[in-house]
XYZ file of C-alpha atoms in Angstrom:
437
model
C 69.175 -36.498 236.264
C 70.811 -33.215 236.471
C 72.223 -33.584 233.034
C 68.690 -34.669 231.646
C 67.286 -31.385 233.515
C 69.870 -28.889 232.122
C 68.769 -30.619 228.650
C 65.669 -30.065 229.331
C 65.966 -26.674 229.934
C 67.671 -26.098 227.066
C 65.266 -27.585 224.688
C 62.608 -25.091 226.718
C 64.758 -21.904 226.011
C 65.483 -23.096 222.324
C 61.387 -23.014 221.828
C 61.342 -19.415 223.382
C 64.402 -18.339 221.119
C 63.414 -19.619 217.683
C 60.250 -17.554 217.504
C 61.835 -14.280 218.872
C 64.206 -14.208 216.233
C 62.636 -15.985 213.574
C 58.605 -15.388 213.911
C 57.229 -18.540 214.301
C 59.249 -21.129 211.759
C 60.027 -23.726 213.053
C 62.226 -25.286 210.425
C 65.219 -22.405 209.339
C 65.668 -24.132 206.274
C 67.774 -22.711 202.906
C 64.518 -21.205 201.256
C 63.679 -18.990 204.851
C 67.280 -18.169 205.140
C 67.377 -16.989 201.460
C 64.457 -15.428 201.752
C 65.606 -13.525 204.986
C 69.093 -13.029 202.898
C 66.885 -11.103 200.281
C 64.437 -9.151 202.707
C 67.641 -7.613 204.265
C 69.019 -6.875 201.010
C 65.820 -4.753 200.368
C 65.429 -3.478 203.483
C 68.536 -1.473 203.100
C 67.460 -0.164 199.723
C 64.096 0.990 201.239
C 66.021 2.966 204.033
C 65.934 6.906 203.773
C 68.934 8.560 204.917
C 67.520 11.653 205.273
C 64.070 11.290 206.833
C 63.349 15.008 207.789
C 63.244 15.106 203.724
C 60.498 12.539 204.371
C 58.348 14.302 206.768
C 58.611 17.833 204.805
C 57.393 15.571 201.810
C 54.072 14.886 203.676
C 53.660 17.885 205.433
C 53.614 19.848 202.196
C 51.031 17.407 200.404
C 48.859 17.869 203.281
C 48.901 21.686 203.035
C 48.354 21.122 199.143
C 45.117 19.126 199.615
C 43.871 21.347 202.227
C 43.797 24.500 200.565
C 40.963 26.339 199.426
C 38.360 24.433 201.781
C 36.380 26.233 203.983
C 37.092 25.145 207.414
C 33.861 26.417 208.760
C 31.691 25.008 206.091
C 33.253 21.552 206.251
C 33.412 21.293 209.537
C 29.616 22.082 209.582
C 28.843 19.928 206.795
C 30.839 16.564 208.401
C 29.349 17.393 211.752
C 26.884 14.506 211.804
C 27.018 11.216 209.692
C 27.625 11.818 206.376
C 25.383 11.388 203.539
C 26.681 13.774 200.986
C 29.274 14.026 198.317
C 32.763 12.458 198.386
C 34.817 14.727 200.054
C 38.654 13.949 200.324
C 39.696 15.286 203.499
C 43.789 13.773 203.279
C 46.215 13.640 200.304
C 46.775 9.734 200.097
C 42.596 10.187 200.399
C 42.484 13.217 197.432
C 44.981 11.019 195.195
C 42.132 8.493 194.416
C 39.023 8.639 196.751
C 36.553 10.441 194.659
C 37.225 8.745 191.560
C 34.305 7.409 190.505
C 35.953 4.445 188.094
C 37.932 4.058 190.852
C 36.521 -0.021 190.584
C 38.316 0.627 186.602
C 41.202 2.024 187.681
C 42.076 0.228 190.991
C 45.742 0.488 190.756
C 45.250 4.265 190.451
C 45.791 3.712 194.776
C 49.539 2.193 194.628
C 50.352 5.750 193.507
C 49.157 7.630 196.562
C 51.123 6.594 199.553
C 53.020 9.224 201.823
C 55.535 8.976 204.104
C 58.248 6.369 204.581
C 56.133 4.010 202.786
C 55.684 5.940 199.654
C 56.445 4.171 196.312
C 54.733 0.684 197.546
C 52.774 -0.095 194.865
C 51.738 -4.172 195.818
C 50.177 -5.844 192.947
C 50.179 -2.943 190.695
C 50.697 -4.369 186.903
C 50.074 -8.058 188.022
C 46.877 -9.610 187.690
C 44.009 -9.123 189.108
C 42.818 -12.439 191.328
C 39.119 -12.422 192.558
C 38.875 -14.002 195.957
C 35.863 -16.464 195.495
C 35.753 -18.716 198.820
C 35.876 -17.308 202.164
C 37.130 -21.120 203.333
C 40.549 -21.358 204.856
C 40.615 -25.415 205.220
C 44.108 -26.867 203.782
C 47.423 -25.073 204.827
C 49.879 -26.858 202.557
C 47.430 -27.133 199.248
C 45.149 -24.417 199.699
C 41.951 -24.013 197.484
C 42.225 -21.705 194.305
C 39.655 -18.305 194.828
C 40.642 -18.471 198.653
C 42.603 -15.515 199.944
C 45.493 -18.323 201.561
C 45.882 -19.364 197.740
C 45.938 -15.535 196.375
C 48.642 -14.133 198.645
C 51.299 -17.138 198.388
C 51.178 -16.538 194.312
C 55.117 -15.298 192.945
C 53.792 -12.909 190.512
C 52.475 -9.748 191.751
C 48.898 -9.967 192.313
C 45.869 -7.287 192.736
C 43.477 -9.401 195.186
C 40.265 -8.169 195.242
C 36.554 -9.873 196.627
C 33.583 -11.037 194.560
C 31.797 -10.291 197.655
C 31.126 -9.652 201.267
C 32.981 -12.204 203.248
C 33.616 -13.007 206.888
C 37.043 -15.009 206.860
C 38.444 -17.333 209.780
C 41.997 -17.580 209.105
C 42.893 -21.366 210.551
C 46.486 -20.120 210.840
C 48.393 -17.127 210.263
C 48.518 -15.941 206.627
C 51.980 -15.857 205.265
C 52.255 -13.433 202.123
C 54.448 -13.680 199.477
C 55.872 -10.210 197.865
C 54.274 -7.792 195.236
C 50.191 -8.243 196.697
C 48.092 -5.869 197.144
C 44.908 -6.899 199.293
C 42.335 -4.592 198.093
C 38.705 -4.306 200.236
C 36.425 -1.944 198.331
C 33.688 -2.652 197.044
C 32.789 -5.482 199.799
C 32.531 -6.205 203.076
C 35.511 -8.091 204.332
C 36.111 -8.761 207.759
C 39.303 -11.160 208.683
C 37.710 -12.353 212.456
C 37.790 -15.149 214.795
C 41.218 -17.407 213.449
C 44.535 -15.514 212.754
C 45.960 -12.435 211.314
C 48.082 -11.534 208.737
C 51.469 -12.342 209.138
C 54.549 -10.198 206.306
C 57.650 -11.524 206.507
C 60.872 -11.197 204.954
C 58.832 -9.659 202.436
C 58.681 -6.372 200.136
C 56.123 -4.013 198.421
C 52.479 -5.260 200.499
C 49.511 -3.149 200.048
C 46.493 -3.712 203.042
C 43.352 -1.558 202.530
C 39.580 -1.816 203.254
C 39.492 -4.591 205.371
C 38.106 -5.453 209.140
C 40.832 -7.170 211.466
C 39.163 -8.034 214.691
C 38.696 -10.682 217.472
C 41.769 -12.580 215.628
C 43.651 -15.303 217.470
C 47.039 -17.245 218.186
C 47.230 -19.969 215.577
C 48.265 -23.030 216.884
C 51.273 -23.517 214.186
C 51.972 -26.802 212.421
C 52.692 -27.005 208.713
C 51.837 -23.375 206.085
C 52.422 -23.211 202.911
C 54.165 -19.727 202.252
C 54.680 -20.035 198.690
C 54.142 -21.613 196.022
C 56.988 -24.018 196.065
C 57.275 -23.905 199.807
C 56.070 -25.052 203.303
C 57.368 -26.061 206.789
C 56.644 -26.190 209.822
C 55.261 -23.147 212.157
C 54.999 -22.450 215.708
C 52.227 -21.310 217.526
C 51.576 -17.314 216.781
C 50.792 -15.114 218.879
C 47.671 -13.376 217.432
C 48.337 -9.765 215.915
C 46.346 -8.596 213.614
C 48.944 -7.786 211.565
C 52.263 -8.897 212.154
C 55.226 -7.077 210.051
C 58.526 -8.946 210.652
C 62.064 -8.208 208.455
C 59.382 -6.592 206.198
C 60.054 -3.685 203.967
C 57.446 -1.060 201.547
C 54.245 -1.840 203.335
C 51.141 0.262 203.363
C 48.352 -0.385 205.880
C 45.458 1.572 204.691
C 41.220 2.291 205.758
C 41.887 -0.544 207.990
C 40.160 -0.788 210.731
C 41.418 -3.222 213.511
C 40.249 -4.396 217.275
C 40.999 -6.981 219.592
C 43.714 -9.254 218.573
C 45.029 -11.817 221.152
C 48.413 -10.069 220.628
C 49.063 -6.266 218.962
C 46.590 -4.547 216.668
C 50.088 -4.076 214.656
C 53.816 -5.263 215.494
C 56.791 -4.246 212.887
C 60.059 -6.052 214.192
C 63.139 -6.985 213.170
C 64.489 -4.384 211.491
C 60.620 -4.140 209.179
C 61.238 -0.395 207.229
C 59.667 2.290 204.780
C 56.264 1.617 206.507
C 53.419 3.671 206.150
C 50.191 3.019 208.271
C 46.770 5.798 207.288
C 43.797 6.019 207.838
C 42.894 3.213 210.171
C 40.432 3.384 213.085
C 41.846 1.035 215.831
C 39.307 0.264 219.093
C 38.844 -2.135 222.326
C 42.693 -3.029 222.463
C 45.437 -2.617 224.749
C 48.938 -3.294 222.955
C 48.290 -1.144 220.101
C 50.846 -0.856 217.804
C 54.458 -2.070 218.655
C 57.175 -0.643 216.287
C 60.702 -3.193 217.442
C 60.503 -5.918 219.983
C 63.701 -6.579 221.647
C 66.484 -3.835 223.297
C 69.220 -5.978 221.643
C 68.265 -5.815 218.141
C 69.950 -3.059 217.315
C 69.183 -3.534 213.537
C 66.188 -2.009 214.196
C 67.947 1.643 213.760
C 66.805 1.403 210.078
C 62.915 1.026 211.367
C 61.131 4.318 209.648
C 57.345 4.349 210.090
C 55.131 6.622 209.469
C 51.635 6.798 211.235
C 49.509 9.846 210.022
C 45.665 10.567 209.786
C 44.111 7.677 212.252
C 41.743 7.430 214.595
C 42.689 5.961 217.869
C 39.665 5.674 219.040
C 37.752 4.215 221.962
C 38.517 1.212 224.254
C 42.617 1.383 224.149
C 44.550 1.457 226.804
C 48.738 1.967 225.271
C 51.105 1.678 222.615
C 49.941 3.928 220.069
C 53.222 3.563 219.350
C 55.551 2.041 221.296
C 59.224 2.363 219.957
C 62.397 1.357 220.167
C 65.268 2.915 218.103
C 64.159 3.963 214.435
C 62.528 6.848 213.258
C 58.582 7.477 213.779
C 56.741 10.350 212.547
C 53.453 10.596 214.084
C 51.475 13.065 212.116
C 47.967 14.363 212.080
C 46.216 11.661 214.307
C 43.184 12.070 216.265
C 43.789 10.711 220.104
C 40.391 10.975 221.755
C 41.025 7.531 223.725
C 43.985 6.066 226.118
C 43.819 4.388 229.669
C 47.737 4.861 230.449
C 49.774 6.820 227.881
C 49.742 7.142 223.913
C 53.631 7.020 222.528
C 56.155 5.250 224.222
C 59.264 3.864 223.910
C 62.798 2.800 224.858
C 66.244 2.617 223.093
C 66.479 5.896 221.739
C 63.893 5.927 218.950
C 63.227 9.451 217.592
C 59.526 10.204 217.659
C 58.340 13.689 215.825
C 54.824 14.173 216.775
C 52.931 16.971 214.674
C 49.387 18.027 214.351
C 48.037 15.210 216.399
C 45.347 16.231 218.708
C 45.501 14.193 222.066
C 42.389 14.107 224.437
C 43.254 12.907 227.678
C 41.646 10.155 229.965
C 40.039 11.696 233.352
C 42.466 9.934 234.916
C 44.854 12.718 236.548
C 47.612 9.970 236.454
C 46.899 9.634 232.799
C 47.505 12.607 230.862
C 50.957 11.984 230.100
C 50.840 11.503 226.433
C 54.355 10.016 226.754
C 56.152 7.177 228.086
C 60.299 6.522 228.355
C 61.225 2.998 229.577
C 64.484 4.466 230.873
C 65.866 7.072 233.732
C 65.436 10.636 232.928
C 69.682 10.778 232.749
C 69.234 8.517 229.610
C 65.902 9.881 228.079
C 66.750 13.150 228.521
C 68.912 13.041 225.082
C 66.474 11.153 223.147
C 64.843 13.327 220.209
C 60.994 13.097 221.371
C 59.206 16.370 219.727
C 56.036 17.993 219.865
C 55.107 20.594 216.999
C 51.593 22.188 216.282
C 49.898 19.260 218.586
C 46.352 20.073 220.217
C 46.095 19.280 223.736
C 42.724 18.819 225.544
C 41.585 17.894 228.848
C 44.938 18.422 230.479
C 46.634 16.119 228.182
C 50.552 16.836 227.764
C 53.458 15.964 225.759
C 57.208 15.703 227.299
C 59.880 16.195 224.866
C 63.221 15.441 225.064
C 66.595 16.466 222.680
C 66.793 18.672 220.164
C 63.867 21.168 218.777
C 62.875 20.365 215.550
C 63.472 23.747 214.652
C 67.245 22.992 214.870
C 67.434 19.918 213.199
C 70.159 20.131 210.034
C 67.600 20.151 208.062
C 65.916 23.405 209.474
C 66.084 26.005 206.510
C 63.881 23.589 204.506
C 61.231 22.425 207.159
C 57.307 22.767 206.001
C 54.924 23.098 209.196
C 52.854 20.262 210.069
C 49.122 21.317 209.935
C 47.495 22.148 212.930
C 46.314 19.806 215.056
C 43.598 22.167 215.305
C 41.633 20.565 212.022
C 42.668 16.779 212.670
C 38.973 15.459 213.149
C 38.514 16.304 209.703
C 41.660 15.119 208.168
C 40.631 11.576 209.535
C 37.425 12.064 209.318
C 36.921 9.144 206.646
C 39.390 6.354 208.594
C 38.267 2.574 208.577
C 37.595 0.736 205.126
C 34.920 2.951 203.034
C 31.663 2.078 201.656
C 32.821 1.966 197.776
C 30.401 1.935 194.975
C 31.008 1.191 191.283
C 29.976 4.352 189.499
C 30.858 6.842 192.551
C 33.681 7.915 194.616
C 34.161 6.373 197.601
């Protein structure tokens, strides 16, 4: 009996351990440990070395696309609901948004990512695939014109919608590399079933979509390519779930309630960009590395510039643990306990976000360390040209910026000061063929 129970207990803790480390497959076969093999591979390539050089990059572009507006006018003009115009008020925005053959050109947006995730370019030079049928009914042999059969394609694909569609994913949606999933110009929402699952993949493109209300798939057998499927485990219900991942661009999204995160990126996911989203009603935002032993998550570089977190969340808007995060030019007018937290050492560089606190006096912390102040206390947690409001502070840690090795070279974050109109525009656009967007 004993011997049964230990058994037992083993075959419990195996369950638990397979999906930590390997997201929800329940068969390791060859093809997911090649495939993991090759995601490593490319996750090294995608790392930066030098990620200061990184930050400056997309500090100057913002300057660039800033200059010569009239902050007075704008502001004045953007004030209530606008109806005028396209007005580009961001440089990933100003690389493509008031094209007006932008439904021509739609590739023109793989050139426009910033930050650690510029030089994604998803399904640029593939073809283009039309999503048809908002079904999701066969996992292993799913329909041609549903998004399930567009994303597991080998080829690099530009999926776009013949339509507005409400989709209920019956299981999480494994994507193969080289996609782009491209919103505009319809209504898509992505509600009620499972989220979007990117593993041990490269070069993904997400923009213009609605992720909300998604929930844990109960697993069995996904096809996640063309000449592969096995067996899953139940998932646990992000939104969007970025796992050994690298090049990935989250983009207009806008995202509330998931069962799980809004966004996870884990095991060791890199060169991650995630703009202009508008994230509500959630309480485990975004989580950026899920486990204090997986040190391979020292290569994790994300950056998260010119959202809206906005109302209804309660933490996690990042939580880190060891990479790099830059945290640029966000808009915080909503939190319940903190904003950016993290453990493990992670280096956060926070610039030009404006942070409104909660009325709660035991809120206004924009910060929290899962650690003792005699081990925090050395971790590289910085706060330049950030707008506080209604009490709301930030408590840094390490080094200034200012005397980073990369000093002599550093470009100044805009202010804080203007960030309601640098996101002004977050969450998938209205896009119309014939005007900007």
């Amino acid at each position: 009996m004993a011997r049964c129970g230990l058994f037992g207990l083993f075959l419990v803790s195996f369950a638990v351990i397979v999906p930590a480390m390997h997201a929800f497959i329940a068969e390791y076969d060859d093809y997911w440990q090649s495939r993991e093999a090759e995601a490593k591979r490319k996750v090294q390539g995608a790392y930066h070395p030098e990620p200061y050089n990184v930050t400056n990059h997309l500090n100057y572009h913002v300057h660039m696309s800033m200059k010569g507006f009239d902050f007075n006018d704008t502001r004045r003009s953007l004030a209530a609901k606008y109806q005028g115009e396209c007005v580009a008020t961001n440089p990933i925005d100003a690389c493509w948004r008031c094209q007006s053959n932008w439904h021509e050109n739609r590739f023109r947006l793989a050139d426009c990512a910033l930050g650690f995730g510029r030089g994604t370019t998803g399904g640029k030079g593939g073809k283009i695939y039309v999503v048809t049928d908002s079904s999701d009914n066969d996992m292993v042999n799913p329909k041609p014109g549903t998004l399930r059969h567009a994303v597991i394609q080998e080829e690099p694909l530009w999926i776009i919608f013949d339509r507005s569609m409400f989709i209920r994913l019956n299981q999480e949606l494994i994507m193969a590399s080289n996609k782009t999933i491209d919103g505009r110009g319809a209504n898509v929402h992505i509600t009620g079933g499972a989220g979007i699952t990117i593993q041990f993949v490269e070069n993904i493109i997400v923009h213009g979509i609605r992720i909300h209300d998604t929930v844990s798939g109960s697993g069995g057998m996904i096809r996640d390519s063309v000449n592969h499927y096995g067996l899953r485990t139940q998932s646990d219900g992000d939104a969007v779930s970025i796992f050994g991942s690298s090049r990935i661009w989250l983009d207009h999204l806008s995202l509330t309630r998931a069962a799980d995160g809004l966004i996870d990126a884990v095991q060791g996911s890199t060169a991650i960009t995630i703009s202009n989203c508008h994230m509500t009603h959630h309480n485990d935002v975004f989580l950026f590395g899920a486990s204090d032993s997986y040190t391979e998550d020292k290569k994790m570089q994300i950056t998260v510039a010119f959202n809206h977190f906005g109302k209804g969340l309660i933490q996690r808007m990042p939580r880190c643990r060891f990479g790099f995060f830059h945290v640029v030019n966000n808009d915080y007018t909503h939190w319940l306990m903190y904003a950016i937290g993290g453990s493990m050492n992670p280096t956060i560089i926070s610039q030009g976000n404006r942070f409104i606190a909660p009325p709660d006096v035991r809120a206004k912390e924009v910060t929290k360390r899962e650690a003792p102040e005699s081990v925090w206390k050395s971790w590289n947690w910085r706060s330049e040209n950030d707008v506080f409001m209604n009490g709301a502070y930030f408590r840094e840690s390490g080094s200034p910026v200012v005397n980073n090795p990369y000093k002599d070279q550093m470009i100044p974050p805009f202010s804080g000061s203007e960030v309601n109109l640098v996101t002004r525009f977050v969450g998938p656009l209205k896009c119309v063929p014939g005007k900007g967007c």
